[in-house]
Amino acid sequence: MSADALRNTVEELAAFHTRHTFSPLVGPAAEEIVNRLTAAGYPDVVRRTWTNAGHSADNVICTKPGTASGSPVVLLCAHYDCRMEDPDDATARAPGADDNAGGVAAIIEIARLLATVPLPSTIRFVAFSGEEQGLWGSSAYAEALHAVGDGAHRVVNLDMVGRPPADGSVTVERDLGNSVPGNDAASQAFAAVMARAAADHTALPVRLGPIYSSDYGYLADVTRLTLATLPA
């Protein structure tokens, strides 16, 4: 893991005056993410356009095929858009380093580390736009998966991972009685695995919490995925 690479990605994304979904800069920000995933060694990196309430932007989707035929898909996702206090202000300076360039940087760095590692499962690294307007990008992505009968075995959503609380703890969130309660048991079991891994391999205090107000919520509702997430 390269701290310099993580820092560089955060700085490059935060250098955009804003990455607000309604800003013309959201497109160049998406292309920056495409370029970094391509440079990490992935030929299958695409931008998928969605439209909501007269606004359009792109999700960035990078696929690492698994080695096992018919193996389950794992989604590793984060949103790259940002905002200031007014959610409709697309012109104010909004670096969004903590919310959520840090999550995107983590995804890109994980993708780089896994690029040459054979894995049985297919991994999709996905960067969403429209999160701050109400999960628009992830809802469009989930609906597209649902329309073709596609899905995923696990979802790990990274939101604000670069801004820990005062005690430096990491919170593993899991599904607790949301609109698809059938996800709860598997989500809680996977969250326990993630919490144990964090405890075993880092010195960070680990906490458990409920999922809320980020892209994993809509993915659960629409595609009925088995969820877990690792926000800050």
mmCIF file of C-alpha atoms in Angstrom:
data_model
loop_
_atom_site.group_PDB
_atom_site.id
_atom_site.type_symbol
_atom_site.label_atom_id
_atom_site.label_comp_id
_atom_site.label_asym_id
_atom_site.label_seq_id
_atom_site.Cartn_x
_atom_site.Cartn_y
_atom_site.Cartn_z
ATOM 1 C CA MET A 1 0.000 0.000 0.000
ATOM 2 C CA SER A 2 1.444 3.364 -1.027
ATOM 3 C CA ALA A 3 0.658 6.361 1.146
ATOM 4 C CA ASP A 4 2.156 8.556 -1.579
ATOM 5 C CA ALA A 5 -0.215 7.115 -4.204
ATOM 6 C CA LEU A 6 -3.219 7.623 -1.946
ATOM 7 C CA ARG A 7 -2.194 11.192 -1.204
ATOM 8 C CA ASN A 8 -1.550 11.950 -4.871
ATOM 9 C CA THR A 9 -5.004 10.747 -5.934
ATOM 10 C CA VAL A 10 -6.712 12.765 -3.205
ATOM 11 C CA GLU A 11 -4.726 15.875 -4.133
ATOM 12 C CA GLU A 12 -5.459 15.512 -7.857
ATOM 13 C CA LEU A 13 -9.197 15.081 -7.274
ATOM 14 C CA ALA A 14 -9.314 17.885 -4.709
ATOM 15 C CA ALA A 15 -7.538 20.158 -7.203
ATOM 16 C CA PHE A 16 -10.719 20.317 -9.278
ATOM 17 C CA HIS A 17 -12.505 23.518 -8.274
ATOM 18 C CA THR A 18 -15.508 21.306 -7.596
ATOM 19 C CA ARG A 19 -16.695 17.828 -8.528
ATOM 20 C CA HIS A 20 -20.328 18.767 -8.047
ATOM 21 C CA THR A 21 -22.609 16.581 -10.130
ATOM 22 C CA PHE A 22 -24.077 19.646 -11.884
ATOM 23 C CA SER A 23 -20.654 21.148 -12.647
ATOM 24 C CA PRO A 24 -18.959 20.791 -16.048
ATOM 25 C CA LEU A 25 -15.910 19.623 -14.090
ATOM 26 C CA VAL A 26 -17.557 16.362 -13.064
ATOM 27 C CA GLY A 27 -16.732 14.916 -16.509
ATOM 28 C CA PRO A 28 -12.980 15.674 -16.316
ATOM 29 C CA ALA A 29 -12.990 14.260 -12.779
ATOM 30 C CA ALA A 30 -14.488 11.030 -14.095
ATOM 31 C CA GLU A 31 -11.836 10.910 -16.823
ATOM 32 C CA GLU A 32 -9.114 11.341 -14.186
ATOM 33 C CA ILE A 33 -10.429 8.228 -12.442
ATOM 34 C CA VAL A 34 -10.591 6.341 -15.758
ATOM 35 C CA ASN A 35 -6.983 7.257 -16.494
ATOM 36 C CA ARG A 36 -5.755 6.129 -13.109
ATOM 37 C CA LEU A 37 -7.509 2.765 -13.296
ATOM 38 C CA THR A 38 -6.231 2.265 -16.844
ATOM 39 C CA ALA A 39 -2.701 3.135 -15.702
ATOM 40 C CA ALA A 40 -3.081 0.503 -12.955
ATOM 41 C CA GLY A 41 -3.341 -2.111 -15.703
ATOM 42 C CA TYR A 42 -7.060 -2.498 -16.406
ATOM 43 C CA PRO A 43 -8.251 -2.566 -20.031
ATOM 44 C CA ASP A 44 -11.951 -2.744 -19.105
ATOM 45 C CA VAL A 45 -12.695 0.716 -17.695
ATOM 46 C CA VAL A 46 -15.823 2.477 -18.936
ATOM 47 C CA ARG A 47 -17.958 5.519 -18.222
ATOM 48 C CA ARG A 48 -21.703 4.890 -18.027
ATOM 49 C CA THR A 49 -23.990 7.892 -18.320
ATOM 50 C CA TRP A 50 -27.155 8.254 -16.244
ATOM 51 C CA THR A 51 -29.831 10.974 -16.309
ATOM 52 C CA ASN A 52 -31.980 12.187 -13.428
ATOM 53 C CA ALA A 53 -34.154 15.318 -13.129
ATOM 54 C CA GLY A 54 -32.633 16.752 -16.281
ATOM 55 C CA HIS A 55 -29.042 16.235 -15.131
ATOM 56 C CA SER A 56 -26.554 13.736 -16.521
ATOM 57 C CA ALA A 57 -23.203 12.455 -15.296
ATOM 58 C CA ASP A 58 -21.148 9.283 -15.478
ATOM 59 C CA ASN A 59 -20.357 6.352 -13.254
ATOM 60 C CA VAL A 60 -16.891 4.857 -13.778
ATOM 61 C CA ILE A 61 -16.850 1.044 -13.859
ATOM 62 C CA CYS A 62 -13.654 -1.026 -13.895
ATOM 63 C CA THR A 63 -13.943 -4.806 -14.134
ATOM 64 C CA LYS A 64 -11.350 -7.364 -13.045
ATOM 65 C CA PRO A 65 -12.589 -10.760 -14.328
ATOM 66 C CA GLY A 66 -12.442 -13.686 -11.937
ATOM 67 C CA THR A 67 -10.632 -16.891 -12.750
ATOM 68 C CA ALA A 68 -13.565 -19.160 -11.812
ATOM 69 C CA SER A 69 -16.437 -19.596 -14.252
ATOM 70 C CA GLY A 70 -19.711 -18.409 -12.781
ATOM 71 C CA SER A 71 -18.016 -17.021 -9.694
ATOM 72 C CA PRO A 72 -19.833 -14.339 -7.672
ATOM 73 C CA VAL A 73 -19.267 -10.641 -8.301
ATOM 74 C CA VAL A 74 -17.893 -8.344 -5.624
ATOM 75 C CA LEU A 75 -18.491 -4.588 -5.866
ATOM 76 C CA LEU A 76 -16.011 -2.153 -4.346
ATOM 77 C CA CYS A 77 -17.469 1.326 -4.685
ATOM 78 C CA ALA A 78 -17.234 4.974 -3.652
ATOM 79 C CA HIS A 79 -18.700 8.254 -4.872
ATOM 80 C CA TYR A 80 -16.464 10.866 -6.482
ATOM 81 C CA ASP A 81 -18.852 13.814 -6.564
ATOM 82 C CA CYS A 82 -18.809 16.425 -3.806
ATOM 83 C CA ARG A 83 -20.712 19.522 -2.611
ATOM 84 C CA MET A 84 -20.703 22.492 -0.296
ATOM 85 C CA GLU A 85 -23.503 23.270 2.192
ATOM 86 C CA ASP A 86 -26.009 24.102 -0.540
ATOM 87 C CA PRO A 87 -26.516 20.833 -2.446
ATOM 88 C CA ASP A 88 -27.477 22.756 -5.609
ATOM 89 C CA ASP A 89 -24.451 25.081 -5.632
ATOM 90 C CA ALA A 90 -22.361 23.778 -8.513
ATOM 91 C CA THR A 91 -19.934 26.730 -8.654
ATOM 92 C CA ALA A 92 -18.543 27.131 -5.114
ATOM 93 C CA ARG A 93 -15.081 25.791 -4.337
ATOM 94 C CA ALA A 94 -15.610 22.241 -3.079
ATOM 95 C CA PRO A 95 -12.411 20.160 -2.866
ATOM 96 C CA GLY A 96 -14.178 17.169 -1.303
ATOM 97 C CA ALA A 97 -10.936 15.614 -0.082
ATOM 98 C CA ASP A 98 -12.597 13.736 2.778
ATOM 99 C CA ASP A 99 -16.019 13.350 1.135
ATOM 100 C CA ASN A 100 -15.104 11.491 -0.912
ATOM 101 C CA ALA A 101 -11.781 11.708 -2.751
ATOM 102 C CA GLY A 102 -10.335 9.547 0.026
ATOM 103 C CA GLY A 103 -12.733 6.703 -0.725
ATOM 104 C CA VAL A 104 -11.992 6.892 -4.443
ATOM 105 C CA ALA A 105 -8.254 6.960 -3.748
ATOM 106 C CA ALA A 106 -8.595 3.808 -1.650
ATOM 107 C CA ILE A 107 -10.446 2.027 -4.460
ATOM 108 C CA ILE A 108 -7.802 2.999 -7.020
ATOM 109 C CA GLU A 109 -4.985 1.879 -4.735
ATOM 110 C CA ILE A 110 -6.705 -1.445 -3.998
ATOM 111 C CA ALA A 111 -7.234 -1.929 -7.738
ATOM 112 C CA ARG A 112 -3.539 -1.258 -8.355
ATOM 113 C CA LEU A 113 -2.498 -3.804 -5.736
ATOM 114 C CA LEU A 114 -4.857 -6.470 -7.104
ATOM 115 C CA ALA A 115 -4.149 -5.889 -10.806
ATOM 116 C CA THR A 116 -1.809 -8.880 -11.164
ATOM 117 C CA VAL A 117 -3.336 -11.058 -8.438
ATOM 118 C CA PRO A 118 -5.521 -13.930 -9.743
ATOM 119 C CA LEU A 119 -8.838 -13.950 -7.902
ATOM 120 C CA PRO A 120 -11.665 -16.465 -8.337
ATOM 121 C CA SER A 121 -14.367 -13.785 -8.040
ATOM 122 C CA THR A 122 -14.950 -10.962 -10.492
ATOM 123 C CA ILE A 123 -14.278 -7.574 -8.899
ATOM 124 C CA ARG A 124 -15.935 -4.385 -10.094
ATOM 125 C CA PHE A 125 -14.404 -1.143 -8.923
ATOM 126 C CA VAL A 126 -17.138 1.495 -9.304
ATOM 127 C CA ALA A 127 -16.970 5.267 -8.769
ATOM 128 C CA PHE A 128 -20.409 6.885 -8.577
ATOM 129 C CA SER A 129 -21.513 10.430 -9.267
ATOM 130 C CA GLY A 130 -24.763 11.959 -8.020
ATOM 131 C CA GLU A 131 -24.420 10.600 -4.489
ATOM 132 C CA GLU A 132 -24.896 14.011 -2.904
ATOM 133 C CA GLN A 133 -28.154 14.595 -4.815
ATOM 134 C CA GLY A 134 -29.737 11.428 -3.431
ATOM 135 C CA LEU A 135 -27.715 8.408 -4.625
ATOM 136 C CA TRP A 136 -28.543 9.133 -8.277
ATOM 137 C CA GLY A 137 -25.556 7.377 -9.832
ATOM 138 C CA SER A 138 -25.775 4.266 -7.690
ATOM 139 C CA SER A 139 -29.540 4.033 -8.149
ATOM 140 C CA ALA A 140 -29.106 4.116 -11.933
ATOM 141 C CA TYR A 141 -26.377 1.474 -11.712
ATOM 142 C CA ALA A 142 -28.484 -0.756 -9.462
ATOM 143 C CA GLU A 143 -31.500 -0.439 -11.747
ATOM 144 C CA ALA A 144 -29.342 -1.372 -14.751
ATOM 145 C CA LEU A 145 -28.096 -4.484 -12.934
ATOM 146 C CA HIS A 146 -31.612 -5.412 -11.907
ATOM 147 C CA ALA A 147 -32.932 -4.963 -15.452
ATOM 148 C CA VAL A 148 -30.589 -7.634 -16.816
ATOM 149 C CA GLY A 149 -30.865 -9.952 -13.822
ATOM 150 C CA ASP A 150 -27.329 -9.174 -12.712
ATOM 151 C CA GLY A 151 -26.255 -8.741 -9.125
ATOM 152 C CA ALA A 152 -23.394 -9.135 -6.712
ATOM 153 C CA HIS A 153 -22.394 -11.368 -3.852
ATOM 154 C CA ARG A 154 -20.815 -8.624 -1.750
ATOM 155 C CA VAL A 155 -20.727 -4.818 -1.756
ATOM 156 C CA VAL A 156 -18.061 -2.847 0.087
ATOM 157 C CA ASN A 157 -18.751 0.891 -0.007
ATOM 158 C CA LEU A 158 -16.047 3.363 1.038
ATOM 159 C CA ASP A 159 -17.339 6.748 2.165
ATOM 160 C CA MET A 160 -15.224 9.303 4.043
ATOM 161 C CA VAL A 161 -12.556 6.760 4.972
ATOM 162 C CA GLY A 162 -9.943 9.524 5.132
ATOM 163 C CA ARG A 163 -11.640 11.376 7.999
ATOM 164 C CA PRO A 164 -11.589 9.231 11.131
ATOM 165 C CA PRO A 165 -13.177 10.378 14.408
ATOM 166 C CA ALA A 166 -11.061 11.647 17.281
ATOM 167 C CA ASP A 167 -10.298 8.144 18.546
ATOM 168 C CA GLY A 168 -9.064 7.047 15.106
ATOM 169 C CA SER A 169 -11.622 4.257 14.936
ATOM 170 C CA VAL A 170 -12.939 2.603 11.794
ATOM 171 C CA THR A 171 -16.654 1.821 11.553
ATOM 172 C CA VAL A 172 -17.898 -1.249 9.708
ATOM 173 C CA GLU A 173 -21.521 -0.676 8.787
ATOM 174 C CA ARG A 174 -24.007 -3.442 8.016
ATOM 175 C CA ASP A 175 -27.621 -3.872 7.006
ATOM 176 C CA LEU A 176 -30.023 -3.690 9.957
ATOM 177 C CA GLY A 177 -33.692 -3.866 9.030
ATOM 178 C CA ASN A 178 -33.708 -1.736 5.906
ATOM 179 C CA SER A 179 -36.253 -2.252 3.130
ATOM 180 C CA VAL A 180 -34.755 -5.619 2.129
ATOM 181 C CA PRO A 181 -34.520 -7.393 5.506
ATOM 182 C CA GLY A 182 -33.442 -10.608 3.826
ATOM 183 C CA ASN A 183 -29.971 -9.077 3.526
ATOM 184 C CA ASP A 184 -29.522 -8.606 7.261
ATOM 185 C CA ALA A 185 -28.072 -11.931 8.417
ATOM 186 C CA ALA A 186 -25.511 -12.251 5.623
ATOM 187 C CA SER A 187 -24.578 -8.584 5.883
ATOM 188 C CA GLN A 188 -23.993 -8.834 9.616
ATOM 189 C CA ALA A 189 -21.932 -12.003 9.177
ATOM 190 C CA PHE A 190 -19.735 -10.358 6.547
ATOM 191 C CA ALA A 191 -19.384 -7.232 8.694
ATOM 192 C CA ALA A 192 -18.090 -9.432 11.504
ATOM 193 C CA VAL A 193 -15.449 -10.856 9.142
ATOM 194 C CA MET A 194 -14.404 -7.349 8.089
ATOM 195 C CA ALA A 195 -14.283 -6.115 11.661
ATOM 196 C CA ARG A 196 -12.135 -9.087 12.642
ATOM 197 C CA ALA A 197 -9.766 -8.432 9.718
ATOM 198 C CA ALA A 198 -9.452 -4.766 10.705
ATOM 199 C CA ALA A 199 -8.700 -5.785 14.292
ATOM 200 C CA ASP A 200 -6.157 -8.409 13.201
ATOM 201 C CA HIS A 201 -4.291 -6.329 10.628
ATOM 202 C CA THR A 202 -4.464 -2.744 11.923
ATOM 203 C CA ALA A 203 -4.099 -0.951 15.241
ATOM 204 C CA LEU A 204 -7.363 0.960 14.686
ATOM 205 C CA PRO A 205 -10.257 0.612 17.112
ATOM 206 C CA VAL A 206 -13.139 -1.088 15.278
ATOM 207 C CA ARG A 207 -16.812 -0.242 15.694
ATOM 208 C CA LEU A 208 -20.019 -1.603 14.155
ATOM 209 C CA GLY A 209 -22.848 0.589 12.888
ATOM 210 C CA PRO A 210 -25.925 0.590 10.614
ATOM 211 C CA ILE A 211 -25.784 1.457 6.925
ATOM 212 C CA TYR A 212 -27.307 4.822 6.067
ATOM 213 C CA SER A 213 -27.258 7.663 3.517
ATOM 214 C CA SER A 214 -24.687 6.330 1.080
ATOM 215 C CA ASP A 215 -24.604 4.367 -2.145
ATOM 216 C CA TYR A 216 -24.854 0.908 -0.547
ATOM 217 C CA GLY A 217 -28.437 1.670 0.551
ATOM 218 C CA TYR A 218 -29.903 1.889 -2.918
ATOM 219 C CA LEU A 219 -27.864 -1.053 -4.148
ATOM 220 C CA ALA A 220 -29.464 -3.132 -1.394
ATOM 221 C CA ASP A 221 -32.978 -1.966 -2.162
ATOM 222 C CA VAL A 222 -32.895 -2.506 -5.911
ATOM 223 C CA THR A 223 -30.595 -5.441 -6.505
ATOM 224 C CA ARG A 224 -31.074 -7.279 -3.210
ATOM 225 C CA LEU A 225 -27.376 -7.654 -2.697
ATOM 226 C CA THR A 226 -25.606 -9.005 0.356
ATOM 227 C CA LEU A 227 -24.046 -5.911 1.879
ATOM 228 C CA ALA A 228 -21.270 -4.695 4.050
ATOM 229 C CA THR A 229 -19.423 -1.389 4.020
ATOM 230 C CA LEU A 230 -16.356 0.234 5.490
ATOM 231 C CA PRO A 231 -16.825 3.982 5.866
ATOM 232 C CA ALA A 232 -14.817 6.085 8.279
#
